[in-house]
Short mmCIF file of C-alpha atoms in Angstrom, two decimals:
data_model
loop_
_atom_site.label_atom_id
_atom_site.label_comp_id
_atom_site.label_asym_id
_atom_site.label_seq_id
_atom_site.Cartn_x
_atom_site.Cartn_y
_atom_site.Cartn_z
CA UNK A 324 152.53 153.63 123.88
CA UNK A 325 150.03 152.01 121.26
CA UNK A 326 151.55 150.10 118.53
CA UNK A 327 151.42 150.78 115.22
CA UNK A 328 148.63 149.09 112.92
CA UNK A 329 149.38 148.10 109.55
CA UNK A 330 147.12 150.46 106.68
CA UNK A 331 144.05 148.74 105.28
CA UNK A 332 144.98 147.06 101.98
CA UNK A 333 143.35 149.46 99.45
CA UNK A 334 141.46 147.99 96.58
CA UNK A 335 140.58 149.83 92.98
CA UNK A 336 137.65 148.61 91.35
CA UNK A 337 137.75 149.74 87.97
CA UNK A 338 134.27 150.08 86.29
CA UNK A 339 132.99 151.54 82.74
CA UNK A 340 130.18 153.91 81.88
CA UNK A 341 128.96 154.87 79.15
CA UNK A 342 131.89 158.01 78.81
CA UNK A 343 134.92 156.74 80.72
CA UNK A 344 136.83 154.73 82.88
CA UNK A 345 135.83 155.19 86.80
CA UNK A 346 138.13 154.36 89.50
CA UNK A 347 135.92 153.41 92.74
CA UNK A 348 137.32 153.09 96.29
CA UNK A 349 137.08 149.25 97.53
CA UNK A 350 138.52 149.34 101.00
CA UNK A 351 136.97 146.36 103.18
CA UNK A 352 135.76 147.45 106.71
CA UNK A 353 136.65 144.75 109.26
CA UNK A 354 133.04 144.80 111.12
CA UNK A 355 131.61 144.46 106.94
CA UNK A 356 131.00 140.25 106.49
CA UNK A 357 133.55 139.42 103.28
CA UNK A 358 131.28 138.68 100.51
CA UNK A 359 130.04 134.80 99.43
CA UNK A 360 131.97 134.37 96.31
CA UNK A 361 129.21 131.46 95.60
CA UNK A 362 126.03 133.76 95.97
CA UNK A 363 127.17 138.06 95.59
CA UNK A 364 129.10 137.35 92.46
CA UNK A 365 128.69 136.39 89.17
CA UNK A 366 128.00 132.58 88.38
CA UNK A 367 129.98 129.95 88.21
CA UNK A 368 130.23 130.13 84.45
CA UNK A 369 130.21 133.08 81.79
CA UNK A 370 128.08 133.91 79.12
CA UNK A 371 130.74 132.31 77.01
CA UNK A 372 131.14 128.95 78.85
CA UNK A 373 134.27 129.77 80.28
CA UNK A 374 134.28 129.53 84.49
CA UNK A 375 135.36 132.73 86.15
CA UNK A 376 138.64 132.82 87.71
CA UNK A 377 139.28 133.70 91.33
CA UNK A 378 141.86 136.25 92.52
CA UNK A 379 144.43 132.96 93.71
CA UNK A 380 143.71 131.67 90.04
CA UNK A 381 141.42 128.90 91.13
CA UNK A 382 138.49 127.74 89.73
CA UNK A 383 135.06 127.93 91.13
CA UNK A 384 133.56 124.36 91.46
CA UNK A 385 130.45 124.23 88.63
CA UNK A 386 127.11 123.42 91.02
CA UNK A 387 124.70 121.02 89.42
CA UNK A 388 121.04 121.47 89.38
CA UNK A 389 119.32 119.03 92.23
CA UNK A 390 117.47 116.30 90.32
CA UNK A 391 113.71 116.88 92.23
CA UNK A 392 112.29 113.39 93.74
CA UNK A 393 110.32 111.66 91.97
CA UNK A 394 106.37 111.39 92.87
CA UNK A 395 106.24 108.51 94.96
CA UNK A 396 109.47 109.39 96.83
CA UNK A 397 107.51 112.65 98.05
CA UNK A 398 104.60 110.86 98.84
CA UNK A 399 106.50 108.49 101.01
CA UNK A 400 108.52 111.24 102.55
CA UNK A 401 105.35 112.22 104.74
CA UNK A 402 105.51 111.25 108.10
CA UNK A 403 103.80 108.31 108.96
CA UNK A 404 103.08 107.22 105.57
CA UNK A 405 105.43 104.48 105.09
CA UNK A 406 104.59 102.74 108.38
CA UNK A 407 100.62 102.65 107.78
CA UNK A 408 101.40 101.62 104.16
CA UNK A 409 103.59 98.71 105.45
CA UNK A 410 100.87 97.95 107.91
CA UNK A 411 97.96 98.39 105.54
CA UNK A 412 99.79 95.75 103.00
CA UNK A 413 100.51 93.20 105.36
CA UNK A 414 96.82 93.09 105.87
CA UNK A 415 95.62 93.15 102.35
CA UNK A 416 97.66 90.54 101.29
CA UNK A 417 95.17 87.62 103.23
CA UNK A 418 92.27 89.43 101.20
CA UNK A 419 93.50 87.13 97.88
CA UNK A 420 94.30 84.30 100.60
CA UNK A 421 91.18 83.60 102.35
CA UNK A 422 89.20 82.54 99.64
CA UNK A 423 91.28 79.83 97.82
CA UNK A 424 91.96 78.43 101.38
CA UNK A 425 88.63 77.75 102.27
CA UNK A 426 88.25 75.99 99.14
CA UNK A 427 91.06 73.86 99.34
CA UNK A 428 90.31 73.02 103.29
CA UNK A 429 86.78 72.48 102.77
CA UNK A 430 86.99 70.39 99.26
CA UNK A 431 89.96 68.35 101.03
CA UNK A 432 88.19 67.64 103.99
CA UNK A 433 84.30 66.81 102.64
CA UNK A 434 85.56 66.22 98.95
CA UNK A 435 82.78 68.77 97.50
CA UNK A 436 83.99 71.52 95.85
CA UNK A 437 80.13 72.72 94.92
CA UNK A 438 79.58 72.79 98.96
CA UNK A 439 83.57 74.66 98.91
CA UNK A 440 82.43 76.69 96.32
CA UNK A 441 78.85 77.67 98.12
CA UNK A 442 80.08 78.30 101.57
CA UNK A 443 82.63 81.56 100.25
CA UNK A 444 80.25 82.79 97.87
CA UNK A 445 77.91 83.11 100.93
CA UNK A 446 81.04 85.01 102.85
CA UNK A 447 81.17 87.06 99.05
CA UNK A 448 77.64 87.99 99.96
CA UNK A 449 77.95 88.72 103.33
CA UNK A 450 80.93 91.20 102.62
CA UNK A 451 78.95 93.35 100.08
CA UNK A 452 76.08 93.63 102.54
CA UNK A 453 78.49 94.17 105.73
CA UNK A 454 80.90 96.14 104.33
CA UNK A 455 79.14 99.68 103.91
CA UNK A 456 77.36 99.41 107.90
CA UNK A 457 81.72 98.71 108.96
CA UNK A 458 82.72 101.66 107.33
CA UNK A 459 79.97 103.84 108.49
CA UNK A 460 81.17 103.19 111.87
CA UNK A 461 84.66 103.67 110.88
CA UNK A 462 83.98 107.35 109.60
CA UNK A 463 81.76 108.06 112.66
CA UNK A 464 84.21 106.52 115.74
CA UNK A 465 87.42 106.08 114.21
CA UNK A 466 89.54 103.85 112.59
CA UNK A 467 91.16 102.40 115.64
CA UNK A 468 88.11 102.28 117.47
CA UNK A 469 86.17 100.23 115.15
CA UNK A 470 88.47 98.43 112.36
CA UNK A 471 90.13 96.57 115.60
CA UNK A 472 87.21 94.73 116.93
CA UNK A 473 86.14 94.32 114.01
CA UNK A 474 89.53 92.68 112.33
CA UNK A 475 89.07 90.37 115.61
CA UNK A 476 85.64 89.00 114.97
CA UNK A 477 87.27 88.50 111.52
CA UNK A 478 89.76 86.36 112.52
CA UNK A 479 87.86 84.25 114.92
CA UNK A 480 85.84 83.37 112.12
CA UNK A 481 88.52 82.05 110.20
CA UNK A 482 89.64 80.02 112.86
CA UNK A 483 86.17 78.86 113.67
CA UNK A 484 85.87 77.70 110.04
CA UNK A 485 89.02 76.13 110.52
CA UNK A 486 87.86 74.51 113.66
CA UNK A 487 84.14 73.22 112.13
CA UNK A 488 86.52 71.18 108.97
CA UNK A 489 88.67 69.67 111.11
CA UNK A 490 85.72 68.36 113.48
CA UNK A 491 83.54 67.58 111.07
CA UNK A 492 80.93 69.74 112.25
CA UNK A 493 77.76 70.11 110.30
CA UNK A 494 77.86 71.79 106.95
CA UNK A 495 75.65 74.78 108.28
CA UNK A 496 78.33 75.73 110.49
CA UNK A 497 81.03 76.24 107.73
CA UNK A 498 78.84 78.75 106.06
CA UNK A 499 78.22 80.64 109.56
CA UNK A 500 81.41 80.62 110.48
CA UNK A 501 83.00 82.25 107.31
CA UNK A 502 80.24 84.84 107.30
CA UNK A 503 81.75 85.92 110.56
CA UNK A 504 84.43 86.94 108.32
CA UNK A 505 82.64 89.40 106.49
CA UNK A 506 83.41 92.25 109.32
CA UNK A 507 86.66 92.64 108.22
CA UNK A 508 87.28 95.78 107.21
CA UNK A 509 87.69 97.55 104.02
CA UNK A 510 91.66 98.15 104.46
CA UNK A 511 91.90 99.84 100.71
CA UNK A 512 89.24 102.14 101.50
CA UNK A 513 90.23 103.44 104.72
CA UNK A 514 93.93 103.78 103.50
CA UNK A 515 92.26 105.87 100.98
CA UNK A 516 90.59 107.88 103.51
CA UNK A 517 93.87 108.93 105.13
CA UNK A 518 95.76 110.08 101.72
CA UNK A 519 92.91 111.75 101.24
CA UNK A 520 92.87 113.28 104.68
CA UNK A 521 96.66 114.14 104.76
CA UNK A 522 96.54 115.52 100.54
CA UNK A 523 93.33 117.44 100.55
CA UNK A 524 95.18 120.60 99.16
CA UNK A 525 97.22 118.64 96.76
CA UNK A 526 95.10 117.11 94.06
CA UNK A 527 98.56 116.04 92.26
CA UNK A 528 99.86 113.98 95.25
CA UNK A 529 96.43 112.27 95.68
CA UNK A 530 96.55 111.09 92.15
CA UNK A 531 99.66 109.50 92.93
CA UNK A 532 98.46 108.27 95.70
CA UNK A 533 95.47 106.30 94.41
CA UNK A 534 97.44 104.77 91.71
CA UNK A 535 99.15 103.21 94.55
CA UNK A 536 96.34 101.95 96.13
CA UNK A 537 95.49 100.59 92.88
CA UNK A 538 98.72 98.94 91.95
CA UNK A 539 98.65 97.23 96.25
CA UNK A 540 95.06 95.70 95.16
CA UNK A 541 96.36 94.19 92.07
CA UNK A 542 99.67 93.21 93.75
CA UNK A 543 97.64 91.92 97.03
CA UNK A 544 95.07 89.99 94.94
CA UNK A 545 97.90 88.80 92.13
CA UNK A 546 100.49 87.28 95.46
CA UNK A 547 97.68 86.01 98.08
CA UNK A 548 96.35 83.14 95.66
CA UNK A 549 100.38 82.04 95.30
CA UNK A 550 100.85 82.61 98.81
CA UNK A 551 97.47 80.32 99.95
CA UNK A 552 98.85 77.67 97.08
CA UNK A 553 101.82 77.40 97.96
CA UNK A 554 100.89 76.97 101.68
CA UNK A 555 98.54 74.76 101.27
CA UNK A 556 100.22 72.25 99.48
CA UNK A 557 103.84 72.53 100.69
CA UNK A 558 102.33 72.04 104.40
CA UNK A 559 98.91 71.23 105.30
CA UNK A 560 95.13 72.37 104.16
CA UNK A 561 94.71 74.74 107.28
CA UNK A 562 97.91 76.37 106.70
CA UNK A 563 96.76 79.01 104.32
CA UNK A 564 93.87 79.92 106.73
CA UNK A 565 96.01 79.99 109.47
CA UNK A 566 99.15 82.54 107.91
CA UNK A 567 96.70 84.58 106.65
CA UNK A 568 94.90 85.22 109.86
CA UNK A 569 98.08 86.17 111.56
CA UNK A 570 99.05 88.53 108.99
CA UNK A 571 95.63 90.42 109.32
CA UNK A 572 95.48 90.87 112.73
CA UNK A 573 99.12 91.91 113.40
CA UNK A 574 98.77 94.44 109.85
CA UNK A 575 96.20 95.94 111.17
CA UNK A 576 97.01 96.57 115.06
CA UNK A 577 100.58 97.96 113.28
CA UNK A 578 98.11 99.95 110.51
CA UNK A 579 96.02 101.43 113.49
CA UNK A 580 98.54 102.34 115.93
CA UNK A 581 99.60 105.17 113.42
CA UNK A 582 97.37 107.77 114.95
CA UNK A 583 98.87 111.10 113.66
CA UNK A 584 97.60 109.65 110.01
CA UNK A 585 94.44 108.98 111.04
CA UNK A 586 91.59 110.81 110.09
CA UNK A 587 89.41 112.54 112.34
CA UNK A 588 85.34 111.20 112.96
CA UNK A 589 82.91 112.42 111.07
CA UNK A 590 81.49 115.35 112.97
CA UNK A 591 78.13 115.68 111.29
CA UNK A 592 77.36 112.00 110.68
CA UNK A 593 73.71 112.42 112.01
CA UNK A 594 73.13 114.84 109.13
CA UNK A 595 75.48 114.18 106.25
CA UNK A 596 73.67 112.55 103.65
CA UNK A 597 74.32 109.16 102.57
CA UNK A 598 76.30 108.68 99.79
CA UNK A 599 73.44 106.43 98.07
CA UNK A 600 71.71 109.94 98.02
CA UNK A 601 74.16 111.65 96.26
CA UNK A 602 72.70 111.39 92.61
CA UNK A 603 75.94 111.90 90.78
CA UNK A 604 77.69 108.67 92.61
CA UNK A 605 75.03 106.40 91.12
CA UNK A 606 76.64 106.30 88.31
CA UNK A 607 79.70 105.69 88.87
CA UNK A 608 78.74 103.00 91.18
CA UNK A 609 77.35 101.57 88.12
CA UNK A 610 80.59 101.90 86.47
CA UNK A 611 82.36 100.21 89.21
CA UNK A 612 79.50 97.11 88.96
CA UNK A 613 80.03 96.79 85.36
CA UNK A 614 84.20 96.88 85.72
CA UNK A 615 83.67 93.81 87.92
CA UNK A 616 81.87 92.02 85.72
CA UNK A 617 84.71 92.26 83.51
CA UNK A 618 86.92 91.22 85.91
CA UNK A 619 84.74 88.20 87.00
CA UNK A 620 83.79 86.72 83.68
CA UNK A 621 87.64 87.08 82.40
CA UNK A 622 88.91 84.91 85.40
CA UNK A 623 85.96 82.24 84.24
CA UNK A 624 86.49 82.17 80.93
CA UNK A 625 90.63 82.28 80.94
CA UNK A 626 90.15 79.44 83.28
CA UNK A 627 87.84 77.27 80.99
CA UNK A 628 89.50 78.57 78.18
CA UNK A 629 93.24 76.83 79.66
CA UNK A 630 91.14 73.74 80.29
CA UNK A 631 89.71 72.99 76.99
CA UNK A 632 93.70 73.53 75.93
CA UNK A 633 94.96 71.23 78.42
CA UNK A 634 96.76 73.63 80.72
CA UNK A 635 94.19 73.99 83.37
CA UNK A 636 97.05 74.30 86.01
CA UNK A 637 98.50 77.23 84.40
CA UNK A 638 95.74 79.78 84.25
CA UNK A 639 96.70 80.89 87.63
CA UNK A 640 99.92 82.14 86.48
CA UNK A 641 98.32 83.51 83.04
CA UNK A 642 96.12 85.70 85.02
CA UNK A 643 98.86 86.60 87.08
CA UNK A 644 100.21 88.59 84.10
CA UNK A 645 96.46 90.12 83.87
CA UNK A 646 96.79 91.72 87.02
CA UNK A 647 100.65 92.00 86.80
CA UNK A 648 99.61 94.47 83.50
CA UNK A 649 97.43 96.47 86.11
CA UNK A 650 99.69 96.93 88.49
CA UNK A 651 102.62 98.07 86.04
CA UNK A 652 99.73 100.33 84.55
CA UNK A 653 98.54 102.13 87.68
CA UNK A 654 102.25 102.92 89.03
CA UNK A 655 102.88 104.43 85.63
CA UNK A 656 99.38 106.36 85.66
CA UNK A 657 100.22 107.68 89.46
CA UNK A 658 103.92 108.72 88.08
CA UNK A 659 101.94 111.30 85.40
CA UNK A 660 100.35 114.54 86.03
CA UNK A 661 96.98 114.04 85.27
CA UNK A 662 95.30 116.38 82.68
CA UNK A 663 92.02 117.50 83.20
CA UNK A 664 89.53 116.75 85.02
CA UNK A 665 88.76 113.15 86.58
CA UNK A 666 85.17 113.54 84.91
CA UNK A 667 86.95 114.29 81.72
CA UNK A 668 89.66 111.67 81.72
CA UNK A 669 87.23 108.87 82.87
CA UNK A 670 85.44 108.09 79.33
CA UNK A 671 88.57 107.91 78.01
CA UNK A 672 90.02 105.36 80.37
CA UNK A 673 86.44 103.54 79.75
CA UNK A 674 87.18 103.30 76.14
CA UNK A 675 90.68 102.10 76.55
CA UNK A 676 89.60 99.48 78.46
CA UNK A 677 87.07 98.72 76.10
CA UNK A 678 89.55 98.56 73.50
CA UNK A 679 91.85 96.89 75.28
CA UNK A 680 89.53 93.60 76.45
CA UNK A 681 88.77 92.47 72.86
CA UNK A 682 92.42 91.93 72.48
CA UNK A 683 92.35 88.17 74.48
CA UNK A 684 89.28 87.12 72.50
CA UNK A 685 91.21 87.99 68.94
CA UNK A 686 94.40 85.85 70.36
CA UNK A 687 91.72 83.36 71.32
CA UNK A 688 90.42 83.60 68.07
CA UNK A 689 93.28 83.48 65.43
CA UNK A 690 96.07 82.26 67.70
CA UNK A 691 93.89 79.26 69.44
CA UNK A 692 96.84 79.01 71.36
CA UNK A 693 97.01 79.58 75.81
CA UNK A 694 100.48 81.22 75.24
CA UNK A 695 99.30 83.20 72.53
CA UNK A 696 96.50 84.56 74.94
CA UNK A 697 99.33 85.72 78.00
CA UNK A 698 100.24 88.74 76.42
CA UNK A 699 97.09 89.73 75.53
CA UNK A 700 95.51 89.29 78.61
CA UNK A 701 98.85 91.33 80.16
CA UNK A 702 98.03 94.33 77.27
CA UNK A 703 94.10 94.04 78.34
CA UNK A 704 95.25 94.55 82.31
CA UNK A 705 96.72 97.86 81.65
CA UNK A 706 93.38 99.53 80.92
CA UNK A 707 91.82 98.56 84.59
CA UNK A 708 93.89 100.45 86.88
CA UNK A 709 94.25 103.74 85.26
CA UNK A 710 90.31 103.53 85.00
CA UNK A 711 89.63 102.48 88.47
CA UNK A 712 91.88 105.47 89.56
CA UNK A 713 89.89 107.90 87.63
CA UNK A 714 86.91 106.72 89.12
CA UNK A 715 87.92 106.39 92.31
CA UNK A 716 88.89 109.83 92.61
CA UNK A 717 85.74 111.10 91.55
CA UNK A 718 84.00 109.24 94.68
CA UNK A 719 86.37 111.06 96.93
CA UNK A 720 85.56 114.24 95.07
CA UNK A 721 81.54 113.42 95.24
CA UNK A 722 81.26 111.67 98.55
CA UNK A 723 80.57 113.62 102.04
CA UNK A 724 83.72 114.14 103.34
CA UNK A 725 82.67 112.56 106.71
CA UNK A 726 81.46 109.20 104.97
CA UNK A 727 84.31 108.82 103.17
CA UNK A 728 84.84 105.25 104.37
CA UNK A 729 81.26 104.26 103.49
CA UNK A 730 81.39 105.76 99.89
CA UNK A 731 84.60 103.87 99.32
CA UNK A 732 83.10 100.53 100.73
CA UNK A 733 79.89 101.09 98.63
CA UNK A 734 82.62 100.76 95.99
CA UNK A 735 83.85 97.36 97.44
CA UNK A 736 80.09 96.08 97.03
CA UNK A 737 79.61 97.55 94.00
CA UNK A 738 82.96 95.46 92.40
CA UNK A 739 81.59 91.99 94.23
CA UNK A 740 78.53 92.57 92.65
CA UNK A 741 79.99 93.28 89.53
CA UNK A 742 82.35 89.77 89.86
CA UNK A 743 79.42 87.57 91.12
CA UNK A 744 77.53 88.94 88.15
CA UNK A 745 80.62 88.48 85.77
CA UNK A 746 81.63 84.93 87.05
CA UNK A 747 78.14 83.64 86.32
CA UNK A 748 77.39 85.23 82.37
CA UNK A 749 81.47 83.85 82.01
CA UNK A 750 80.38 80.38 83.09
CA UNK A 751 77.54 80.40 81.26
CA UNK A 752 78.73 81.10 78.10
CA UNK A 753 81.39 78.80 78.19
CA UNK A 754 79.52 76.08 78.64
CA UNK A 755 76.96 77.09 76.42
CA UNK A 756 78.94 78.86 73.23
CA UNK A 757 82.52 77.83 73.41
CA UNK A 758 85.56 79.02 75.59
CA UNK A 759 86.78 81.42 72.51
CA UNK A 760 83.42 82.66 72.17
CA UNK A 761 82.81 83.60 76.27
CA UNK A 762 85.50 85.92 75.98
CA UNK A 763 82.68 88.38 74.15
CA UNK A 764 81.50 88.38 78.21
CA UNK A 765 84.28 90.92 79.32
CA UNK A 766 84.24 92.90 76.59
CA UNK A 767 80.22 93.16 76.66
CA UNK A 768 80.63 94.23 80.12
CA UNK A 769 83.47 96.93 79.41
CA UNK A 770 81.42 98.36 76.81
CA UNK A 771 78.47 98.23 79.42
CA UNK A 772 80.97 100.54 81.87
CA UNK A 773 82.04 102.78 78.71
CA UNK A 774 78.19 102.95 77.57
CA UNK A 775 76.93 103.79 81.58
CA UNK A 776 79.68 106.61 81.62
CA UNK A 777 78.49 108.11 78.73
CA UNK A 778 74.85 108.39 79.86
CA UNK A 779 75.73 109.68 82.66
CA UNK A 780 77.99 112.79 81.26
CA UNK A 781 75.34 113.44 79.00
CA UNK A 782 73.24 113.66 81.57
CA UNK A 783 75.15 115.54 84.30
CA UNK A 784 76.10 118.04 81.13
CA UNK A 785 72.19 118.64 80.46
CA UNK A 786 71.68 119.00 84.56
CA UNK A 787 73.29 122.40 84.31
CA UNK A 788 72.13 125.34 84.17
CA UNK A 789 72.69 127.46 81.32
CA UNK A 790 73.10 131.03 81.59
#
């Protein structure tokens, strides 16, 4: 005999039109799922603030918005990314180590800093020349396949240097042996290349991303001089060579063996034009030459500037706060949503930066005081990076896609240039003027940049065609 079953509880739910009072049937079926108090009903809260009340009396739990991650927490959230950015900046951190510890090995071993000085402007030379014929190779077989050789010949230089001071070998050999160091390759360009790679539909993210990149040179090149010093003289001259070639070689073998970031060779490398043929990357190129003339003549000048006030051993640290300002900037910069175009927002940057340098040769001026020029110099940093961002993103945007790598190290020569350039008008004209008046050298050469990118919008704007 079948048992009885108890009746369905019936439920009344009591509605009102426009006209009356409806009473609708509201009996739950057993195969119907209950409905999700959270989602099918009304929100947690009324219109009047007050939180609705459940049939038991209970409260429903308010549910706070999700704070969104920030920019660089979703660029780092990509797989891969952190581990070739780890790699990438334990490898750029010997590019600000190299050159001090050459000049402390050599000058300690043949007591000439001119011959010091000589042999790593010759490796200086040698990089600018090198550099674009590495990363053509690099966009046509590969990262992996070429930066790794390449980071080895590198490194045997270094230790070949290293080998010629301590055996006294014959001056020649110092200056062939550090040119061997020249093949290393450009490691901020070709982690460029792969942001660019993995963000090509995302022109927000690759913002951020370059402001990165930006704010790792300026952290690199601001730590690596410290690092070298610091070696150097706590342990012994071939110390700093040493470290630093062990941190290259095992940043990049960890940088490379990220494949799945990697971007793929260039497929039409025997027809893609060179990026010295692209006419609107001329200019920039220009840009970038003129930018490192500003950066070369304010290292000379801060540095003769500190001696003539005694305090020649601290104008390491108060250009530390130079690039410290740049790196501060260019996180910042990446943090914010850019507006406009990067051909828009570059004259801008240009005339910030223009602004900006004249401030260490007024605190030079009426101040006449080293600690008077620190915070200048750290206000005058935060123009560089948001304008080598901009400008850097319009050589991704003008360069062939498969010579990426070569545009970018066209950029690297294009900077030495600038320095080499810089360094010598700075030296000049603080032996010849004063070291107050040499610091009208950076600020020529930043109005140089901000006069070169206005040519050249003037010109691209008449290049149109008008309709």
């Amino acid at each position: 005999m079948p048992q009885p079953t108890e009746p369905t509880p019936r439920q009344t739910l009591y509605t009102v039109t426009a006209d009356s009072l409806v009473a609708v049937d509201f009996t739950p079926r057993h195969h119907d799922r209950a409905p999700d108090r959270h989602h099918d009903h009304a929100p947690d809260r009324n219109t009047d603030g007050s939180h609705n009340r459940n049939t038991d009396g209970s409260h429903d739990r308010p549910r706070l918005p999700r704070r969104p991650p920030g920019p660089y927490r979703r660029l780092f959230a990509l797989p891969g990314t952190r581990a070739f950015t780890a790699g990438n900046l334990l490898a750029r951190l010997p590019m600000g180590m190299f050159s001090i510890s050459a000049v402390v090995m050599i000058a300690g071993a043949r007591g000439s800093y001119a011959l010091a000085g000589a042999v790593t402007a010759t490796g200086l030379a040698a990089t600018g020349v090198a550099g674009p014929w590495i990363a053509r190779l690099v966009d046509r077989y590969g990262q992996a396949r070429v930066a790794v050789p390449a980071t080895l010949a590198a490194v045997l230089g270094s230790l070949a240097l290293l080998l010629c001071v301590r055996c006294d070998a014959p001056d020649w050999t110092l200056f062939a042996a550090y040119a061997a160091t020249a093949s290393t390759p450009n490691l901020g360009g070709m982690s460029r290349a792969r942001w660019a790679h993995l963000l090509r539909e995302d022109p927000d993210a690759l913002h951020t991303a370059n402001s990165f990149e930006q704010a790792a040179d300026e952290l690199c090149f601001m730590l690596g001089p410290v690092l070298a010093s610091f070696l150097t003289g706590t342990f012994f001259p071939e110390a700093g060579t040493l470290v630093g070639a062990v941190l290259l070689l095992a940043g990049m073998l960890l940088f490379t063996a990220q494949r799945a970031t990697e971007p793929p060779p260039g497929t039409a490398t025997g027809t893609a034009r060179t990026p010295l043929r692209v006419p609107s990357l001329l200019p920039l190129l220009a840009c970038f030459v003129a930018t490192g003339a500003v950066f070369g003549s304010m290292e000379v000048v801060t540095i003769a500037y500190a001696d003539a006030q005694g305090h020649r051993s601290a104008a390491g640290a108060v250009l530390a706060l130079q690039a410290a300002g740049s790196c501060a900037a260019g996180l910042v910069y990446g943090a914010l949503r850019p507006t406009g175009p990067a051909e828009r927002r570059l004259p801008v940057c240009l005339l910030a930066m223009a602004a900006l340098m004249s401030l260490p040769l007024l605190a030079a001026r009426t101040l006449d005081s080293l600690w008077g020029l620190a915070p200048a110099l750290l206000a005058a940093g935060m123009a560089t990076a948001p304008t080598m961002v901009t400008a850097m993103t319009l050589v991704q945007d003008r360069t062939p896609a498969d010579r990426l790598n070569e545009g970018m190290s066209l950029v690297v020569t294009a900077l030495l240039s600038g320095i080499a350039c810089g360094s010598a008008l700075g030296g000049w004209a603080a032996e010849h003027l004063s070291p107050t008046a040499a610091f009208t050298t950076p600020v020529a050469a930043a109005g140089t940049a901000l006069l070169v990118g206005a040519l050249s919008r003037i010109a691209s704007a008449n290049s149109r065609p008008t309709h």
